[in-house]
XYZ file of C-alpha atoms in Angstrom:
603
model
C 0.000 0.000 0.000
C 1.618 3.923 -0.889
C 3.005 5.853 1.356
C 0.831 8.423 2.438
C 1.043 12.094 4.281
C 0.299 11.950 8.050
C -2.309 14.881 8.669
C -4.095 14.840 12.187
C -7.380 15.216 11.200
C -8.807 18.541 13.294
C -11.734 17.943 15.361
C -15.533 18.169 14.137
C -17.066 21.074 15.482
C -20.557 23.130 14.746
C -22.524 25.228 16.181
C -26.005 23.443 15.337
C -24.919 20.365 17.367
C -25.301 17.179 16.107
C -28.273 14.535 14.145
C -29.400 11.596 13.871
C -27.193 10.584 16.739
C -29.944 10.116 19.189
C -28.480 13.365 20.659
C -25.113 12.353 21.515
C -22.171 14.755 20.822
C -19.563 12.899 18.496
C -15.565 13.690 18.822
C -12.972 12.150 16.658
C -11.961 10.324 19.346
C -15.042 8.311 19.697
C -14.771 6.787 16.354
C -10.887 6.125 16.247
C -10.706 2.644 15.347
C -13.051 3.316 12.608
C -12.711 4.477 8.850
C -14.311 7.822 8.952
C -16.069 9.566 5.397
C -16.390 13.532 6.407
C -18.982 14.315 3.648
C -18.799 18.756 3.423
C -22.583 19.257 1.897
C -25.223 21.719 1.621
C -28.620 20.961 0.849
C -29.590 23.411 -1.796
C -26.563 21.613 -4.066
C -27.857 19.006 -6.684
C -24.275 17.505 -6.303
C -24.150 16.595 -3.213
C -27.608 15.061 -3.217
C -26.175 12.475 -6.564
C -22.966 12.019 -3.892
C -25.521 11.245 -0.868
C -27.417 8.753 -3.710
C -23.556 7.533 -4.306
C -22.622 6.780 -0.693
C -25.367 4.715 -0.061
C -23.999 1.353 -1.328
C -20.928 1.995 0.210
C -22.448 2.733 3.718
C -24.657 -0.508 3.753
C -21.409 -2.709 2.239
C -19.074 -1.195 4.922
C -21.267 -0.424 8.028
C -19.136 -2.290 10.808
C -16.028 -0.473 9.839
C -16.931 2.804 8.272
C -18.693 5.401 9.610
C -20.249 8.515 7.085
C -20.385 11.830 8.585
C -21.857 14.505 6.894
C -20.653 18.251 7.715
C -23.870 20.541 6.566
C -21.883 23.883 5.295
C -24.154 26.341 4.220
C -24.422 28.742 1.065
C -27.851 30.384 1.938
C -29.004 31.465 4.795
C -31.868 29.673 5.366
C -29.573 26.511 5.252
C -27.756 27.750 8.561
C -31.571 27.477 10.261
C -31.019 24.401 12.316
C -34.871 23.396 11.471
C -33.730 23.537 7.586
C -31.055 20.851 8.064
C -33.129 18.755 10.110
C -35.995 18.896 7.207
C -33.534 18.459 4.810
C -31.740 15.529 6.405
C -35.109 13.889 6.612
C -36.188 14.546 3.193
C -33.313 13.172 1.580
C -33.035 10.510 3.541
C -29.740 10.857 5.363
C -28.932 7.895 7.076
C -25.646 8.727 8.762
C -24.560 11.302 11.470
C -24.978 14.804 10.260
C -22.907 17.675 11.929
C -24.751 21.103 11.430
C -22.171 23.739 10.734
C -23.966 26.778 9.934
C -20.822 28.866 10.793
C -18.448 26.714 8.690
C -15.864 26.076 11.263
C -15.113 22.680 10.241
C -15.255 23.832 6.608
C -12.678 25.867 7.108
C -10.300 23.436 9.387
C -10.599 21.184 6.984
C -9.555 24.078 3.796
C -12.764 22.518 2.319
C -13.442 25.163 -0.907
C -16.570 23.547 -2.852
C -19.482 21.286 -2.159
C -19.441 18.560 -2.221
C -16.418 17.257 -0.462
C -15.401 14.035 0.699
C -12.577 13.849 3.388
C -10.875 10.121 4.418
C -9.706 9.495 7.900
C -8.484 6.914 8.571
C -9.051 4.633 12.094
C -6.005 6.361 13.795
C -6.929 9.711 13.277
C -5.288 11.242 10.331
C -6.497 12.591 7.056
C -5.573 9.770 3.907
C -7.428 11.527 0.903
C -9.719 14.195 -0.136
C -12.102 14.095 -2.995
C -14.421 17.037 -4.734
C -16.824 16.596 -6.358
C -18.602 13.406 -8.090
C -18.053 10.000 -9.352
C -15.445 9.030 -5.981
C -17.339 6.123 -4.737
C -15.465 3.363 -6.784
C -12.371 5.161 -5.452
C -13.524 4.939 -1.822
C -14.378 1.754 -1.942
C -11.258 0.645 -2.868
C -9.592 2.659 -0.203
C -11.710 1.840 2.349
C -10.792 -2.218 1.197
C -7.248 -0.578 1.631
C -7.151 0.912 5.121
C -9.268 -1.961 6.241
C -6.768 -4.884 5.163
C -4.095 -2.479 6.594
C -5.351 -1.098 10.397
C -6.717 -5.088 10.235
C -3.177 -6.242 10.470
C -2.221 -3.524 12.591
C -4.745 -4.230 14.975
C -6.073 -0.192 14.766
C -9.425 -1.188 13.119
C -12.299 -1.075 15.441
C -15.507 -3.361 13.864
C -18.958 -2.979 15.262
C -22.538 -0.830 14.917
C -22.158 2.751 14.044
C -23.322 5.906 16.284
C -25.874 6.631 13.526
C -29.779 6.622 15.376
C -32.909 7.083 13.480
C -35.114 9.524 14.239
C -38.731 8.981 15.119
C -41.346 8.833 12.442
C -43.960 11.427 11.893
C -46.950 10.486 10.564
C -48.451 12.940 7.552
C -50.537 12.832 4.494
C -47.672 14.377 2.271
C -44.101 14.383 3.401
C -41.891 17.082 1.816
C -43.712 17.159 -1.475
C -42.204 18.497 -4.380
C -44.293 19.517 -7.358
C -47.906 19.307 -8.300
C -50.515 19.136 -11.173
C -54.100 19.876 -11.117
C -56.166 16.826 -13.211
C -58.806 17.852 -15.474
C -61.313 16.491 -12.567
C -60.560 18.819 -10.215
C -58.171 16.825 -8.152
C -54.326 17.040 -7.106
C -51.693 14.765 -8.034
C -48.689 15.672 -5.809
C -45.324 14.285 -5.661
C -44.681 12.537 -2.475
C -40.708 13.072 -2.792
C -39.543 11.634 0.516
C -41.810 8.836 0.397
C -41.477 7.962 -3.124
C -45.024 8.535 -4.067
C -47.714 10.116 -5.921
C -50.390 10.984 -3.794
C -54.184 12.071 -5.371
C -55.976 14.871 -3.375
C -59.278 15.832 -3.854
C -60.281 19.039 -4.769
C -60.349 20.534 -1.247
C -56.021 20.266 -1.369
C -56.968 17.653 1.691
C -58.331 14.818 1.396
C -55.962 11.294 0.014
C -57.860 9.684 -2.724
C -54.749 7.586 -3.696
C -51.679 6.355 -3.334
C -49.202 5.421 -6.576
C -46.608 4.033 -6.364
C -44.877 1.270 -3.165
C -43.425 3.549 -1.346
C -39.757 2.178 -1.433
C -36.940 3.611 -4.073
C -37.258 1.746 -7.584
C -37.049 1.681 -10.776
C -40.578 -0.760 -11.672
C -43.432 -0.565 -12.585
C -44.612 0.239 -8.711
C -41.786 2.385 -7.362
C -40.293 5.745 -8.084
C -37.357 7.648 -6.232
C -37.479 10.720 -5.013
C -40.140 11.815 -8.079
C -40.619 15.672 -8.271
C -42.123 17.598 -11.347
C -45.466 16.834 -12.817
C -46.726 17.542 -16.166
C -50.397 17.035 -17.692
C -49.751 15.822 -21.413
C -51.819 16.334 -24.171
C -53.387 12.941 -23.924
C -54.489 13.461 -20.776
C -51.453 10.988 -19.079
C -49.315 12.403 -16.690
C -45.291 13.029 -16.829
C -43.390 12.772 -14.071
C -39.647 13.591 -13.452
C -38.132 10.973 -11.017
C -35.536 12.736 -10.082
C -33.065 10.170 -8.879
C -34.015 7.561 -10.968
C -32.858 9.879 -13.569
C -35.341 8.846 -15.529
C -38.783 9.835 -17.370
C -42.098 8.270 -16.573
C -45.728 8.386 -17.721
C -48.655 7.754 -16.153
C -52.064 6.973 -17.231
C -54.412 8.738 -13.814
C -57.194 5.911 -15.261
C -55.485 2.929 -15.146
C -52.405 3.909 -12.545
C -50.241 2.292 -15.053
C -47.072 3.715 -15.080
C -44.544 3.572 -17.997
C -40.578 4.930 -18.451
C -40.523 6.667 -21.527
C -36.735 8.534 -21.111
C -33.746 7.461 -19.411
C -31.733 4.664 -18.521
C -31.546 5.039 -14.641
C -27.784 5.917 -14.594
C -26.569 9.052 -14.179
C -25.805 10.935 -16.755
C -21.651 11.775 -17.044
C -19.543 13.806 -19.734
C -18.879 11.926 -22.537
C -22.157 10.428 -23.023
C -24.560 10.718 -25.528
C -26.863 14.013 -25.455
C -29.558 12.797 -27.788
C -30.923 9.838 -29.239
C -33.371 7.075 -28.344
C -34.927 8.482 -25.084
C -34.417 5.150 -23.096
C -30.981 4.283 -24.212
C -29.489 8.583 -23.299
C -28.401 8.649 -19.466
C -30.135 11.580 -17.862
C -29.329 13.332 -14.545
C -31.902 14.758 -11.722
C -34.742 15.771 -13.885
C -36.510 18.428 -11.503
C -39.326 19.468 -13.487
C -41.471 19.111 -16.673
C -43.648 21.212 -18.686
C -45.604 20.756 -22.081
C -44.314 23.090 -24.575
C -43.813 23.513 -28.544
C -45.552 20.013 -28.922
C -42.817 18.443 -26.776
C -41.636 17.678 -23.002
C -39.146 19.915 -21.409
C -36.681 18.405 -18.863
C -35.243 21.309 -16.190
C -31.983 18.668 -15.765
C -31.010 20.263 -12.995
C -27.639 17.509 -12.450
C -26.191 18.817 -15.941
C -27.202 22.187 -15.694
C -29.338 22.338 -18.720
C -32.715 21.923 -20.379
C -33.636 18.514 -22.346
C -36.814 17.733 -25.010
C -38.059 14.635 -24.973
C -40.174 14.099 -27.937
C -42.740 11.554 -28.167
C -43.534 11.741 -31.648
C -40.161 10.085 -32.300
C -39.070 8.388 -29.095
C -35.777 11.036 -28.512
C -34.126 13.150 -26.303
C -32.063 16.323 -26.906
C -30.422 18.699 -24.989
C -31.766 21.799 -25.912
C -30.003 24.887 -23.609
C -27.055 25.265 -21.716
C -23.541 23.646 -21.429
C -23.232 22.169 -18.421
C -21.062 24.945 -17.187
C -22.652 25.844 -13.647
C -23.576 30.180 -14.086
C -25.997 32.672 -15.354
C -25.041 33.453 -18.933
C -27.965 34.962 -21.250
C -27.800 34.327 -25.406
C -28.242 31.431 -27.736
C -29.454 28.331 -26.004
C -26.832 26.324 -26.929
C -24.277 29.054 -25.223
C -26.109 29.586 -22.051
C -25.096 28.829 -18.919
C -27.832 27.616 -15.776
C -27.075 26.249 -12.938
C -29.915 23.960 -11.313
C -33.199 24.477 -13.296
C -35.640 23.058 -10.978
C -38.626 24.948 -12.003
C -40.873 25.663 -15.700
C -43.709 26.740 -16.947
C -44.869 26.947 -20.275
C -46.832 30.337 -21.581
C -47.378 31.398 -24.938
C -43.978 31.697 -26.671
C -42.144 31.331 -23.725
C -40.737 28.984 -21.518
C -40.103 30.671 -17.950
C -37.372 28.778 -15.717
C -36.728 28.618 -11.883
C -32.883 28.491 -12.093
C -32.248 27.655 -8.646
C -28.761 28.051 -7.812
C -28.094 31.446 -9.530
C -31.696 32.723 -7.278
C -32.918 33.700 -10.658
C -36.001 33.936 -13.331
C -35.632 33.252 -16.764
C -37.407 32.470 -19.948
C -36.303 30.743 -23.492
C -38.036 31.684 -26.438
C -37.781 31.383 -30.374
C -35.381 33.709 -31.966
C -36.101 35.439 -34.651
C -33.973 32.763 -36.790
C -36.661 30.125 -36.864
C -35.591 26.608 -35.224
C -33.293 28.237 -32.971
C -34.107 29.453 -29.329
C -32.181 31.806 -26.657
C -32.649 31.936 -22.808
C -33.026 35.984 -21.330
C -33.043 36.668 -17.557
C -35.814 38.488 -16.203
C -34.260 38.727 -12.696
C -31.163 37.296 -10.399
C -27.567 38.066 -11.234
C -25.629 35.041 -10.528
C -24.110 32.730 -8.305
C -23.478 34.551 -5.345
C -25.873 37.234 -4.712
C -29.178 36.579 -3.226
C -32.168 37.994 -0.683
C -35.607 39.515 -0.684
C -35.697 42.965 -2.488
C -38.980 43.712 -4.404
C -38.846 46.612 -7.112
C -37.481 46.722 -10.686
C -36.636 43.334 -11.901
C -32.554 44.518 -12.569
C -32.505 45.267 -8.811
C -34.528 42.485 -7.216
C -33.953 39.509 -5.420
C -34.709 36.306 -4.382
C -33.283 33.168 -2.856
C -33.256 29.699 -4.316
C -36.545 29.699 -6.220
C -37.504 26.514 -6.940
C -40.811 26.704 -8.345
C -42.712 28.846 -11.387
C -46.418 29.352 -12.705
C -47.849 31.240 -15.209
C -50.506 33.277 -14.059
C -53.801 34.765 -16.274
C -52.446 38.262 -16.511
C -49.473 37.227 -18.571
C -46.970 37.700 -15.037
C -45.413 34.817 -13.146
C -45.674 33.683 -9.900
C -42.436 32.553 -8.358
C -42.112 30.043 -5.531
C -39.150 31.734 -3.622
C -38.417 28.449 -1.557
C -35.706 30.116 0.746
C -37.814 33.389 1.169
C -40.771 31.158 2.495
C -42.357 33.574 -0.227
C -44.533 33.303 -3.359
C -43.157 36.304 -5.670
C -44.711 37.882 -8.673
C -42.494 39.209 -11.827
C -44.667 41.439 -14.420
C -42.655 41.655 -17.651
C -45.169 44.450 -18.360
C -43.810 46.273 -15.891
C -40.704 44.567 -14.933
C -41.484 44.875 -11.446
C -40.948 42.442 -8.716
C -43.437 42.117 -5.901
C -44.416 39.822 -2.987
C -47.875 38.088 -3.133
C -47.444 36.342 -0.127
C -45.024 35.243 2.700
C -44.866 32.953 5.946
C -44.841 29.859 3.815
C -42.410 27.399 4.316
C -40.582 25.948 1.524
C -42.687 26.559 -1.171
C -41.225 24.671 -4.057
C -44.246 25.256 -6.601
C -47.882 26.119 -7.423
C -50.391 25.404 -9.575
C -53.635 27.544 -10.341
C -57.243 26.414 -9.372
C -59.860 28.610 -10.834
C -59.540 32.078 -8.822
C -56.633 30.519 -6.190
C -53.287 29.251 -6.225
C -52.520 26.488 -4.621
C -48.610 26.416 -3.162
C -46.853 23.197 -2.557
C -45.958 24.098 1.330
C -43.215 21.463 1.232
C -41.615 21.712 4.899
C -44.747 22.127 6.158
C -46.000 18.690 4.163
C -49.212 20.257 2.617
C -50.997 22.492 -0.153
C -51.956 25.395 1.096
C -54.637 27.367 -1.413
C -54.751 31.452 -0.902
C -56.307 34.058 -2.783
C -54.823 35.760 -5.847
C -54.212 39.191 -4.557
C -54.608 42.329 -5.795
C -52.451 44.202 -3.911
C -48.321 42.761 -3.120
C -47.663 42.605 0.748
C -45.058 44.762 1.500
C -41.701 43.478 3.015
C -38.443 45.005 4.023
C -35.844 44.396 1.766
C -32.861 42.584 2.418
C -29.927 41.494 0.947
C -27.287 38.498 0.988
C -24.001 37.347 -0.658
C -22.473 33.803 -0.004
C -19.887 33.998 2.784
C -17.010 32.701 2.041
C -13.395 33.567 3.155
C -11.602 34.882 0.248
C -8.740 33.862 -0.738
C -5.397 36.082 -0.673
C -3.636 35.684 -3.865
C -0.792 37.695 -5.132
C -0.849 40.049 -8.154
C 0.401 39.105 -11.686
C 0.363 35.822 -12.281
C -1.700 32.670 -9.929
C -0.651 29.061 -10.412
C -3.433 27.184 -10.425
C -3.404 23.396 -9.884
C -6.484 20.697 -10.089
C -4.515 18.254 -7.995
C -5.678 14.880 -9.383
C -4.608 11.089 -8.358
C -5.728 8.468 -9.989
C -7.198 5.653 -7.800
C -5.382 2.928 -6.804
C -5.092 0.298 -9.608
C -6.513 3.365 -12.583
C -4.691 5.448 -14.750
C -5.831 8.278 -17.014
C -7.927 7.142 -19.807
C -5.949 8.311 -22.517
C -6.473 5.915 -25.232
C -9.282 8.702 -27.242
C -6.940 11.624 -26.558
C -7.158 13.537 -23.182
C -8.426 12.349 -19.911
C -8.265 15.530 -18.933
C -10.453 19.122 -19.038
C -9.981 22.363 -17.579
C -12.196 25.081 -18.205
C -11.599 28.833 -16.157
C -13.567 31.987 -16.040
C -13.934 34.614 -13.790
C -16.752 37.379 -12.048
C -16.047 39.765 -12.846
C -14.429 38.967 -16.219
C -12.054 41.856 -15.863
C -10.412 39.787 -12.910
C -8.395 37.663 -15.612
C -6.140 39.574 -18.097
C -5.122 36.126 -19.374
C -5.909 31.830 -18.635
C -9.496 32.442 -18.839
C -11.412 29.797 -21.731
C -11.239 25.255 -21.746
C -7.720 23.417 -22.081
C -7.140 19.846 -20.971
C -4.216 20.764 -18.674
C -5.093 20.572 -14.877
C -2.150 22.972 -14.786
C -2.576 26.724 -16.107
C -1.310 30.005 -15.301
C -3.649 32.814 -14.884
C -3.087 36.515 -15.046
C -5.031 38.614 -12.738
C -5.494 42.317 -14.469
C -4.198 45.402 -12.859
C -6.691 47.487 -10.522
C -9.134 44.616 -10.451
C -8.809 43.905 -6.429
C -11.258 40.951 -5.636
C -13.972 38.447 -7.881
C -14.615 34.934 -7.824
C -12.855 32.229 -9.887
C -14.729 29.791 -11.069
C -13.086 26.761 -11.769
C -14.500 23.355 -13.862
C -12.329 20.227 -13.943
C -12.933 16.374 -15.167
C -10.756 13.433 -15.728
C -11.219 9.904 -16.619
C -9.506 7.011 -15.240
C -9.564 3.550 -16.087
C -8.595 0.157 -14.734
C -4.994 -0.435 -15.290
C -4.464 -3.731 -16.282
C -3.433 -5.203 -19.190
C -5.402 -8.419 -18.473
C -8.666 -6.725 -18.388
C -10.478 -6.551 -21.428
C -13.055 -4.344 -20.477
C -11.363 -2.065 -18.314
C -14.242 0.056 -16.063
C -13.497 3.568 -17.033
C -14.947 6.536 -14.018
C -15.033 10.315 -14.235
C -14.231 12.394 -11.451
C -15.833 16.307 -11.564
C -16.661 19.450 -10.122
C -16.913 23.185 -10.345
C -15.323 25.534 -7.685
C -16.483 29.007 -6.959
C -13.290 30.495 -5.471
C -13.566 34.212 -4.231
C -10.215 35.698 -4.168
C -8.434 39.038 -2.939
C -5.871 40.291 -4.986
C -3.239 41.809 -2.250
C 0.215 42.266 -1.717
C 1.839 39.251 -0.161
C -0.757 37.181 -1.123
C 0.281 33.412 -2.357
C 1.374 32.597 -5.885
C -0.679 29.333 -6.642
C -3.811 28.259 -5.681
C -4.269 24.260 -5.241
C -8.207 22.520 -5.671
C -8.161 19.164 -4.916
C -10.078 17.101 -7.145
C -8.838 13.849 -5.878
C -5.885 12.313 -3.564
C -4.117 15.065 -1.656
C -1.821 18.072 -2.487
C 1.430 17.051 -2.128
C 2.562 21.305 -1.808
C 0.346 21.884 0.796
């Protein structure tokens, strides 16, 4: 076995206190012996809900040795409310000790600079590897087969039941719901996300008609996994996006058969196809549907883009975006999103919830013909967020998830981390509050003269009023807090450190294994490196008078089994995007080191 550093790992500390530990406080010292996974998350981040999805197999197969901790670091602030991590750890079903960190303490012991990211100690106490990103778990699982064969022989492995205690049950109708669609009967059909379910209300909001679906995570005929948007089709069937089955399916309300029509249930990765046969194309965390220009639109919230699935011919297409995480406006194929988790289909446009950039925006035919382009009607970007009503180019909102056309042409706007339901006029192009002291909304749908909001931490519709008049709220504002970075002037080294797991090598056999792609808010901050190379290595000029921005940073590589015996060598890609703010001062360091996978051998 290689060599590796000997880091003490720094102790696990957070303000929020600890769950699913039956309320015991954890130290590192109660779980020496055992093969610890830190596991640096946030729950607004669609990549560290596929890593959570990734872990799972790996928990069960390992339980007596290794023990998962997860280390919520929040981006929002809602997700520092402790009640927001405990409805989140629920909803996703964590089943691990969670650490609640709103203050990022431990995030910043650790030097942890993007979610997700997985940290390895191992049984006597010191860090082995860190990993960012997605696609680690065949590389854990051989370490973990590693440090278990080694600390075995040493004696230093400790086997037994974890310190991980389930929380009590609590018996509701719904249980975080996600999305839902009225049926031309009157009723609700509402996606019972956390308990893997469609659930039929009656036209009250109230009252269960139905249940679809087991109840347990699948891929059958009788099972979804954590399902979220709904979509009436044309035939009167029903689409629904389940979400981590990263798949399509239909369902006939009549008959309660339900049909895949789009995806494979594997995730989708870079490299694969991006159109073809709809159930031979991977596809990643469909969030929501909607019926538009005689097709289905995917919000693929795991890629960062918007998909068509077309049922005329049986395909799928990606139709916006590049899987570059960001909010860039133009042609669709150029534009950036990051998390679409909302749509709504009015007229000749296409409105989006793009969660992660806390914005609104639309995609609509150019003037070209088969072409389309995506506009932003409000948000700014990553890193800016809050509740400011007013013009649109000055407003603000926080991690809208949900969207809805309304009569009057404006949209409605389920402002999930406001606990809000917005408005946006494009008339106008004001912004205004319609109501608030929700909690969670993550989308509505209309019902005559009402709208009925999906309350989904408070595990219910809730139907108000369309109101004339906004409410009025005092405005605030937010930016993700972060430590910047100090970085000298002139030129920045930048290094993706990458290590190949034990037993791979970098799949090189098509060309490079390797991509690299830089940019920078503002854009001014780079006088040079900026643009996609397959280096992991670059050097970056930072422009005169340009004294602090964010970096934002996309890497991937491939490895592959490396054995010549093997015929079919398992190939695995490693990646993630890092949002690095950075302070241009005097003194400041010369390179700047993200760890992708394996350990920085500089630091």
């Amino acid at each position: 076995m290689a060599s590796r550093a000997r880091v003490r790992a720094p102790e696990l500390i957070g303000k929020g206190g600890w769950l699913n530990t039956g309320g015991n406080e954890l130290t590192l010292s109660d779980l020496r012996g055992r093969i610890v996974i830190l596991d640096f998350w946030t729950f607004c981040c669609v990549n560290c809900l596929h890593v959570l999805d990734e872990l799972r197999e790996l928990e069960e197969r390992h339980r007596d040795t290794v023990v998962i901790i997860g280390v919520h670091s929040p981006k929002f602030v809602h997700e520092a409310e402790h009640q927001a991590v405990v409805d989140a750890v629920e909803r996703y079903g964590v089943e691990h000790p969670v650490l609640d960190d709103p203050e990022l303490a431990t995030w910043k012991q650790y030097a942890v600079r993007a979610w997700p990211t997985l940290v390895v100690i191992d049984p006597e106490g010191y860090v082995v590897a860190q990993h960012a990103g997605e696609g680690h778990a065949h590389a854990l699982e051989k370490l973990v087969e590693e440090l278990t064969a080694e600390h075995g022989t040493k004696g230093t492995l400790r086997r037994g039941d974890g310190p991980y205690v389930a929380p009590e049950p609590v018996a509701t109708d719904l249980r975080f719901p996600g999305k839902a669609v009225r049926l031309p009967g009157g009723t609700f059909l509402v996606s019972d996300t956390t308990r893997h379910q469609l659930v039929e209300l009656a036209a009250d909001g109230e009252q269960v008609l139905r249940r679809i679906g087991s109840g347990e995570r699948g891929l059958t005929p009788d099972s979804f996994n954590e399902p979220q948007g709904l979509a009436l089709l044309p035939d009167g069937k029903v689409a629904v996006a389940d979400t981590v089955n990263h798949a399509i399916r239909v369902l006939d309300p009549d008959s309660g058969t339900l049909e895949t029509v789009a995806g494979t249930g594997k995730q989708w990765w870079q490299g694969s196809p991006t159109s073809g046969p709809a159930r031979e194309v991977d596809l990643s965390s469909p969030w929501d549907i909607a019926w538009w220009q005689d097709r289905l639109w995917i919000a693929m919230a795991g890629v960062h883009q918007l998909w068509t699935y077309d049922p005329a011919t049986g395909t799928v297409q990606v139709a916006a975006g590049t899987t570059n995480e960001g909010l860039v406006d133009g042609p669709a194929a150029e534009a950036w999103f990051a998390q679409p988790s909302g749509l709504a289909a009015a007229g000749d446009r296409l409105w989006i919830a793009d969660s992660e950039t806390s914005a609104v925006r639309w995609v609509q035919h150019t003037d070209a013909g088969d072409g389309y382009e995506v506009r932003t009607a409000v948000g700014t970007g990553l890193f800016d967020f809050g509740h400011r009503d007013g013009a649109a180019d000055q407003a603000l909102l926080q991690h809208p998830l949900g969207v809805t056309a309304l009569p009057d042409g404006s949209v409605a706007i389920a402002d999930t981390y406001n606990h809000a339901l917005r408005r946006y006029d494009p008339a106008n192009g004001e912004v205004t509050t319609l109501a608030t002291d929700l909690r969670e909304p993550s989308a509505a749908v209309l019902a005559d003269d009402d709208i009925v909001v999906v309350e989904s931490a408070r595990h219910r519709l809730t139907r108000l009023r369309l109101p004339e008049e906004a409410v009025r709220v005092e405005s605030v504002a937010h930016r993700t807090q972060r430590a910047a970075t100090e970085v000298a002037p002139g030129t920045l080294r930048l290094d993706v450190v990458f290590q190949a797991p034990a037993g791979q090598k970098l799949d090189t056999r098509y060309g490079p294994s390797t991509r690299l792609l830089v940019s920078a808010t503002p854009p001014e901050l780079l006088a040079g490196g900026a643009g996609p190379d397959t280096d992991l290595t670059r050097e970056l000029v930072l422009a005169d008078g340009v004294t602090e921005g964010v970096l934002h940073v996309s890497a991937m590589a491939a490895s592959c089994d490396d054995d010549p015996a093997i015929e079919y060598p398992a190939c695995h890609v490693h990646q993630q995007d890092w949002g690095v703010p950075v302070r241009v001062v005097d003194g400041g360091v010369p390179r700047l080191a993200l760890v992708l996978a394996g350990l920085d051998a500089e630091a």
